[in-house]
């Protein structure tokens, strides 16, 4: 069974040398998303009594960009010992190879009915809304992420999640 340490190490190796939108090492974004997703998953499990494994959610959050931004594949994740639930969540969070509108990707994610993926995407979207990650002139990005976050929060609430 994989651990958070395994996910962190895998992501750190896969994203070595990559910078995020704000010009920081990619791992900082992944760690922020993972910590926020862990808090959300903990709330879902402890407060809302939902069947969510916070450790799997945190691992998925650490790995959420690995298929999209590195040469790694889902097979690589499986070979590294990540279980089917983590691989499924990471795959759901990965941008398709064909061009698809962001709003449509959010619709597809919500329709997949995978609460861990929704919680990770909420955390990712929330981190993307941080002003240092969006150029001041990119109002459309702020609007896109704010709209997506609201839709994801509504989808999580429809599944019994009461957190923010």
XYZ file of N, CA and C in Angstrom:
492
model
N 0.841 -1.179 0.000
C 0.000 0.000 0.000
C 0.894 1.252 0.000
N 0.580 2.168 -0.876
C 1.384 3.386 -1.002
C 1.100 4.340 0.152
N 2.064 5.213 0.377
C 1.964 6.189 1.459
C 2.046 7.611 0.885
N 1.802 8.576 1.741
C 1.948 9.971 1.346
C 3.405 10.245 0.972
N 4.330 9.636 1.706
C 5.744 9.794 1.379
C 6.022 9.287 -0.034
N 5.436 8.139 -0.399
C 5.625 7.592 -1.750
C 5.095 8.561 -2.803
N 3.916 9.114 -2.551
C 3.311 10.047 -3.509
C 4.154 11.317 -3.625
N 4.628 11.815 -2.500
C 5.444 13.029 -2.510
C 6.737 12.777 -3.275
N 7.383 11.669 -3.001
C 8.637 11.331 -3.674
C 8.423 11.142 -5.173
N 7.345 10.443 -5.549
C 7.044 10.222 -6.965
C 6.823 11.567 -7.663
N 6.013 12.429 -7.056
C 5.718 13.738 -7.659
C 6.972 14.603 -7.728
N 7.756 14.602 -6.669
C 8.982 15.399 -6.625
C 9.941 14.978 -7.739
N 10.074 13.693 -7.937
C 10.952 13.174 -8.995
C 10.383 13.490 -10.374
N 9.087 13.241 -10.553
C 8.451 13.452 -11.862
C 8.469 14.922 -12.275
N 8.280 15.825 -11.317
C 8.190 17.261 -11.617
C 9.512 18.000 -11.387
N 10.608 17.263 -11.224
C 11.914 17.880 -10.937
C 12.234 18.962 -11.962
N 12.545 20.158 -11.469
C 12.924 21.276 -12.327
C 11.758 22.063 -12.906
N 10.526 21.607 -12.726
C 9.370 22.323 -13.281
C 8.966 23.473 -12.366
N 8.551 24.560 -12.993
C 8.034 25.709 -12.256
C 6.542 25.833 -12.512
N 5.819 26.360 -11.533
C 4.375 26.537 -11.697
C 4.075 27.892 -12.330
N 2.789 28.218 -12.398
C 2.336 29.463 -13.021
C 2.927 30.707 -12.363
N 3.239 30.608 -11.081
C 3.788 31.746 -10.353
C 5.308 31.789 -10.362
N 5.938 30.845 -11.079
C 7.384 30.805 -11.168
C 8.068 30.095 -10.006
N 7.292 29.434 -9.157
C 7.840 28.678 -8.032
C 7.978 27.209 -8.437
N 8.787 26.431 -7.692
C 8.847 24.999 -7.968
C 7.439 24.392 -7.925
N 7.147 23.557 -8.869
C 5.828 22.937 -8.995
C 5.380 22.262 -7.693
N 6.321 21.690 -6.946
C 5.966 20.973 -5.716
C 5.273 21.863 -4.700
N 5.556 23.137 -4.688
C 4.879 24.020 -3.723
C 3.379 24.046 -3.982
N 3.015 24.146 -5.266
C 1.597 24.098 -5.637
C 1.006 22.753 -5.221
N 1.686 21.672 -5.555
C 1.172 20.336 -5.234
C 1.014 20.136 -3.731
N 1.946 20.637 -2.958
C 1.858 20.517 -1.498
C 0.705 21.341 -0.931
N 0.510 22.544 -1.467
C -0.629 23.365 -1.001
C -1.948 22.672 -1.319
N -2.057 22.160 -2.542
C -3.278 21.458 -2.956
C -3.486 20.227 -2.077
N -2.416 19.480 -1.819
C -2.527 18.267 -1.009
C -2.982 18.583 0.419
N -2.434 19.641 1.000
C -2.836 20.005 2.363
C -4.297 20.451 2.425
N -4.729 21.227 1.445
C -6.134 21.663 1.409
C -7.060 20.470 1.162
N -6.658 19.572 0.262
C -7.473 18.387 -0.040
C -7.561 17.471 1.181
N -6.460 17.338 1.908
C -6.466 16.525 3.132
C -7.451 17.103 4.145
N -7.450 18.408 4.314
C -8.389 19.046 5.252
C -9.832 18.799 4.814
N -10.083 18.917 3.519
C -11.442 18.688 3.012
C -11.849 17.225 3.195
N -10.944 16.316 2.891
C -11.253 14.888 3.031
C -11.457 14.515 4.498
N -10.655 15.106 5.379
C -10.843 14.859 6.806
C -12.206 15.331 7.278
N -12.615 16.494 6.814
C -13.942 17.015 7.143
C -15.022 16.061 6.616
N -14.864 15.633 5.376
C -15.852 14.730 4.763
C -16.004 13.452 5.580
N -14.892 12.927 6.042
C -14.930 11.663 6.783
C -15.401 11.853 8.219
N -14.810 12.837 8.916
C -15.068 12.973 10.349
C -16.343 13.741 10.682
N -16.647 14.766 9.897
C -17.826 15.585 10.180
C -19.052 15.076 9.419
N -18.849 14.776 8.135
C -19.982 14.393 7.290
C -20.204 12.886 7.236
N -19.300 12.105 7.828
C -19.391 10.641 7.855
C -19.489 10.043 6.446
N -18.701 10.605 5.524
C -18.675 10.111 4.145
C -17.531 9.117 3.987
N -17.700 8.197 3.068
C -16.705 7.151 2.821
C -15.576 7.709 1.951
N -14.680 8.455 2.584
C -13.550 9.084 1.906
C -12.299 8.755 2.719
N -11.244 8.345 2.041
C -9.985 8.050 2.707
C -9.068 9.265 2.560
N -8.883 10.052 3.627
C -8.065 11.263 3.528
C -6.642 11.010 3.022
N -6.050 9.883 3.367
C -4.684 9.603 2.914
C -4.641 9.365 1.404
N -5.643 8.699 0.869
C -5.718 8.501 -0.584
C -5.980 9.819 -1.298
N -6.803 10.657 -0.710
C -7.087 11.967 -1.304
C -5.808 12.802 -1.338
N -5.047 12.777 -0.250
C -3.809 13.553 -0.212
C -2.810 13.023 -1.249
N -2.706 11.704 -1.378
C -1.810 11.136 -2.387
C -2.255 11.553 -3.793
N -3.540 11.480 -4.041
C -4.072 11.887 -5.349
C -3.766 13.349 -5.631
N -3.873 14.180 -4.606
C -3.594 15.609 -4.772
C -2.124 15.840 -5.107
N -1.237 15.133 -4.444
C 0.192 15.271 -4.740
C 0.503 14.845 -6.170
N -0.269 13.900 -6.675
C -0.020 13.331 -8.008
C -0.910 13.929 -9.094
N -1.771 14.890 -8.752
C -2.824 15.300 -9.680
C -2.337 15.882 -11.006
N -1.114 16.382 -11.068
C -0.588 16.939 -12.322
C 0.414 16.025 -13.019
N 0.722 14.883 -12.429
C 1.818 14.072 -12.941
C 1.537 13.483 -14.329
N 0.305 13.104 -14.615
C -0.011 12.542 -15.933
C -0.104 13.632 -16.998
N -0.449 14.809 -16.562
C -0.659 15.939 -17.467
C 0.631 16.682 -17.803
N 1.508 16.804 -16.825
C 2.677 17.674 -16.983
C 4.023 16.956 -17.033
N 4.004 15.636 -17.024
C 5.250 14.862 -17.084
C 5.029 13.696 -18.051
N 6.095 12.980 -18.403
C 5.936 11.815 -19.280
C 5.305 10.597 -18.588
N 5.045 10.675 -17.296
C 4.495 9.542 -16.544
C 3.108 9.153 -17.047
N 2.809 7.871 -16.901
C 1.516 7.325 -17.317
C 0.806 6.690 -16.123
N -0.452 6.344 -16.330
C -1.199 5.626 -15.290
C -0.519 4.297 -14.979
N 0.063 3.665 -15.987
C 0.806 2.409 -15.763
C 1.989 2.638 -14.831
N 2.649 3.778 -14.978
C 3.765 4.108 -14.082
C 3.280 4.242 -12.645
N 2.115 4.844 -12.467
C 1.556 4.980 -11.113
C 1.257 3.603 -10.528
N 0.627 2.740 -11.318
C 0.323 1.386 -10.847
C 1.611 0.635 -10.509
N 2.618 0.747 -11.390
C 3.893 0.053 -11.164
C 4.588 0.559 -9.897
N 4.353 1.821 -9.544
C 4.942 2.399 -8.334
C 4.166 2.010 -7.075
N 3.077 1.275 -7.243
C 2.327 0.776 -6.092
C 1.104 1.569 -5.700
N 0.717 2.549 -6.520
C -0.488 3.317 -6.199
C -1.719 2.506 -6.588
N -2.672 2.439 -5.686
C -3.855 1.612 -5.875
C -4.830 2.163 -6.892
N -5.814 1.334 -7.244
C -6.798 1.709 -8.262
C -7.558 3.002 -7.956
N -7.890 3.241 -6.688
C -8.649 4.459 -6.347
C -7.812 5.710 -6.622
N -6.539 5.665 -6.287
C -5.662 6.813 -6.516
C -5.451 7.018 -8.008
N -5.184 5.941 -8.729
C -4.966 6.047 -10.179
C -6.222 6.576 -10.855
N -7.392 6.105 -10.418
C -8.655 6.592 -11.006
C -8.822 8.089 -10.757
N -8.585 8.522 -9.534
C -8.750 9.935 -9.201
C -7.774 10.789 -10.004
N -6.518 10.386 -10.071
C -5.522 11.152 -10.821
C -5.905 11.195 -12.303
N -6.373 10.088 -12.825
C -6.783 10.037 -14.235
C -7.965 10.967 -14.489
N -8.926 10.979 -13.574
C -10.079 11.882 -13.716
C -9.649 13.348 -13.696
N -8.597 13.654 -12.962
C -8.132 15.033 -12.830
C -7.214 15.475 -13.964
N -6.847 14.546 -14.821
C -5.901 14.837 -15.898
C -6.617 15.405 -17.116
N -6.073 16.496 -17.625
C -6.608 17.136 -18.824
C -6.551 16.136 -19.981
N -7.646 16.002 -20.746
C -7.621 15.077 -21.885
C -6.618 15.527 -22.952
N -6.189 14.578 -23.763
C -5.208 14.903 -24.805
C -5.824 15.744 -25.912
N -7.126 15.607 -26.120
C -7.811 16.459 -27.100
C -8.264 17.733 -26.413
N -8.355 18.802 -27.164
C -8.738 20.103 -26.605
C -10.216 20.082 -26.196
N -10.436 20.374 -24.923
C -11.787 20.413 -24.355
C -11.882 21.662 -23.493
N -12.969 22.386 -23.608
C -13.166 23.601 -22.817
C -13.084 23.275 -21.325
N -12.510 24.200 -20.561
C -12.349 24.001 -19.119
C -13.693 23.723 -18.450
N -14.715 24.465 -18.800
C -16.037 24.259 -18.184
C -16.573 22.861 -18.486
N -16.271 22.361 -19.666
C -16.705 21.013 -20.026
C -15.923 19.963 -19.227
N -14.644 20.226 -18.988
C -13.846 19.302 -18.169
C -14.391 19.247 -16.743
N -14.824 20.390 -16.226
C -15.422 20.420 -14.884
C -16.729 19.626 -14.887
N -17.532 19.789 -15.931
C -18.788 19.041 -16.052
C -18.518 17.542 -16.060
N -17.521 17.118 -16.817
C -17.171 15.693 -16.901
C -16.694 15.171 -15.553
N -15.884 15.962 -14.871
C -15.396 15.550 -13.555
C -16.551 15.393 -12.570
N -17.444 16.342 -12.552
C -18.600 16.269 -11.653
C -19.455 15.049 -11.989
N -19.655 14.794 -13.266
C -20.480 13.660 -13.704
C -19.855 12.316 -13.334
N -18.548 12.269 -13.133
C -17.873 11.018 -12.772
C -18.252 10.556 -11.363
N -18.839 11.451 -10.578
C -19.341 11.129 -9.242
C -18.255 10.552 -8.339
N -17.094 11.193 -8.349
C -15.948 10.760 -7.552
C -15.624 11.887 -6.573
N -16.120 11.765 -5.338
C -15.938 12.834 -4.361
C -14.461 13.148 -4.110
N -13.578 12.159 -3.986
C -12.163 12.514 -3.818
C -11.635 13.406 -4.952
N -11.998 13.104 -6.189
C -11.546 13.927 -7.323
C -12.126 15.331 -7.227
N -13.360 15.444 -6.806
C -13.983 16.764 -6.656
C -13.270 17.566 -5.569
N -12.943 16.918 -4.455
C -12.258 17.619 -3.359
C -10.862 18.075 -3.773
N -10.154 17.237 -4.533
C -8.827 17.629 -5.013
C -8.955 18.785 -5.996
N -9.929 18.701 -6.905
C -10.085 19.769 -7.904
C -10.516 21.070 -7.239
N -11.331 20.996 -6.193
C -11.675 22.206 -5.429
C -10.401 22.833 -4.876
N -9.540 22.012 -4.314
C -8.299 22.495 -3.708
C -7.356 23.062 -4.764
N -7.275 22.405 -5.904
C -6.444 22.883 -7.013
C -6.969 24.218 -7.532
N -8.258 24.297 -7.726
C -8.878 25.519 -8.241
C -8.707 26.663 -7.249
N -8.888 26.368 -5.978
C -8.702 27.386 -4.937
C -7.266 27.918 -4.964
N -6.294 27.018 -5.116
C -4.902 27.454 -5.170
C -4.638 28.273 -6.431
N -5.282 27.907 -7.521
C -5.117 28.662 -8.766
C -5.723 30.060 -8.677
N -6.611 30.275 -7.723
C -7.222 31.593 -7.531
C -6.344 32.554 -6.724
N -5.265 32.075 -6.153
C -4.365 32.940 -5.389
C -3.810 34.006 -6.336
N -3.895 35.270 -5.955
C -3.493 36.361 -6.862
C -2.090 36.238 -7.454
N -1.142 35.679 -6.715
C 0.214 35.554 -7.253
C 0.307 34.510 -8.361
N -0.729 33.697 -8.519
C -0.717 32.667 -9.552
C -1.456 33.108 -10.821
N -2.131 34.254 -10.748
C -2.875 34.764 -11.900
C -2.356 36.162 -12.233
N -1.932 36.384 -13.461
C -1.498 37.740 -13.841
C -2.657 38.723 -13.656
N -2.375 39.950 -13.212
C -3.430 40.942 -12.985
C -4.327 41.168 -14.206
N -3.775 41.005 -15.382
C -4.550 41.244 -16.603
C -5.431 40.054 -16.993
N -5.313 38.942 -16.300
C -6.039 37.717 -16.681
C -7.347 37.564 -15.913
N -8.215 38.536 -16.050
C -9.512 38.510 -15.375
C -10.304 37.262 -15.755
N -10.191 36.844 -17.021
C -10.928 35.676 -17.481
C -10.529 34.426 -16.692
N -9.257 34.314 -16.285
C -8.824 33.158 -15.492
C -9.448 33.187 -14.108
N -9.465 34.358 -13.482
C -10.089 34.490 -12.165
C -11.557 34.084 -12.240
N -12.246 34.573 -13.266
C -13.667 34.242 -13.435
C -13.855 32.748 -13.697
N -12.997 32.180 -14.537
C -13.094 30.755 -14.869
C -12.909 29.898 -13.619
N -11.876 30.215 -12.835
C -11.615 29.423 -11.625
C -12.682 29.649 -10.559
N -13.162 30.874 -10.417
C -14.205 31.149 -9.425
C -15.495 30.413 -9.773
N -15.852 30.412 -11.044
C -17.051 29.694 -11.493
C -16.886 28.198 -11.269
N -15.724 27.674 -11.629
C -15.456 26.244 -11.441
C -15.511 25.874 -9.963
N -14.908 26.698 -9.105
C -14.916 26.407 -7.674
C -16.343 26.342 -7.140
N -17.172 27.288 -7.541
C -18.570 27.296 -7.088
C -19.303 26.038 -7.554
N -19.067 25.633 -8.793
C -19.699 24.410 -9.316
C -19.212 23.174 -8.568
N -17.935 23.110 -8.286
C -17.374 21.967 -7.569
C -17.888 21.911 -6.131
N -17.976 23.075 -5.474
C -18.504 23.118 -4.108
C -19.956 22.637 -4.084
N -20.728 23.057 -5.080
C -22.131 22.614 -5.182
C -22.199 21.099 -5.409
N -21.330 20.583 -6.258
C -21.310 19.141 -6.531
C -20.923 18.357 -5.282
N -19.942 18.861 -4.528
C -19.535 18.192 -3.293
C -20.687 18.216 -2.283
N -21.379 19.340 -2.182
C -22.522 19.450 -1.260
C -23.626 18.463 -1.639
N -23.833 18.275 -2.942
C -24.853 17.316 -3.399
C -24.504 15.883 -2.989
N -23.238 15.641 -2.687
C -22.784 14.317 -2.260
C -22.652 14.235 -0.739
N -23.128 15.281 -0.028
C -23.149 15.263 1.430
C -22.034 16.005 2.108
N -21.157 16.649 1.348
C -20.034 17.380 1.929
C -20.493 18.744 2.409
N -20.180 19.077 3.669
C -20.640 20.340 4.248
C -19.526 21.348 4.462
N -18.306 21.002 4.092
C -17.175 21.906 4.293
C -17.074 22.946 3.204
N -16.046 23.787 3.316
C -15.839 24.857 2.346
C -14.913 24.509 1.228
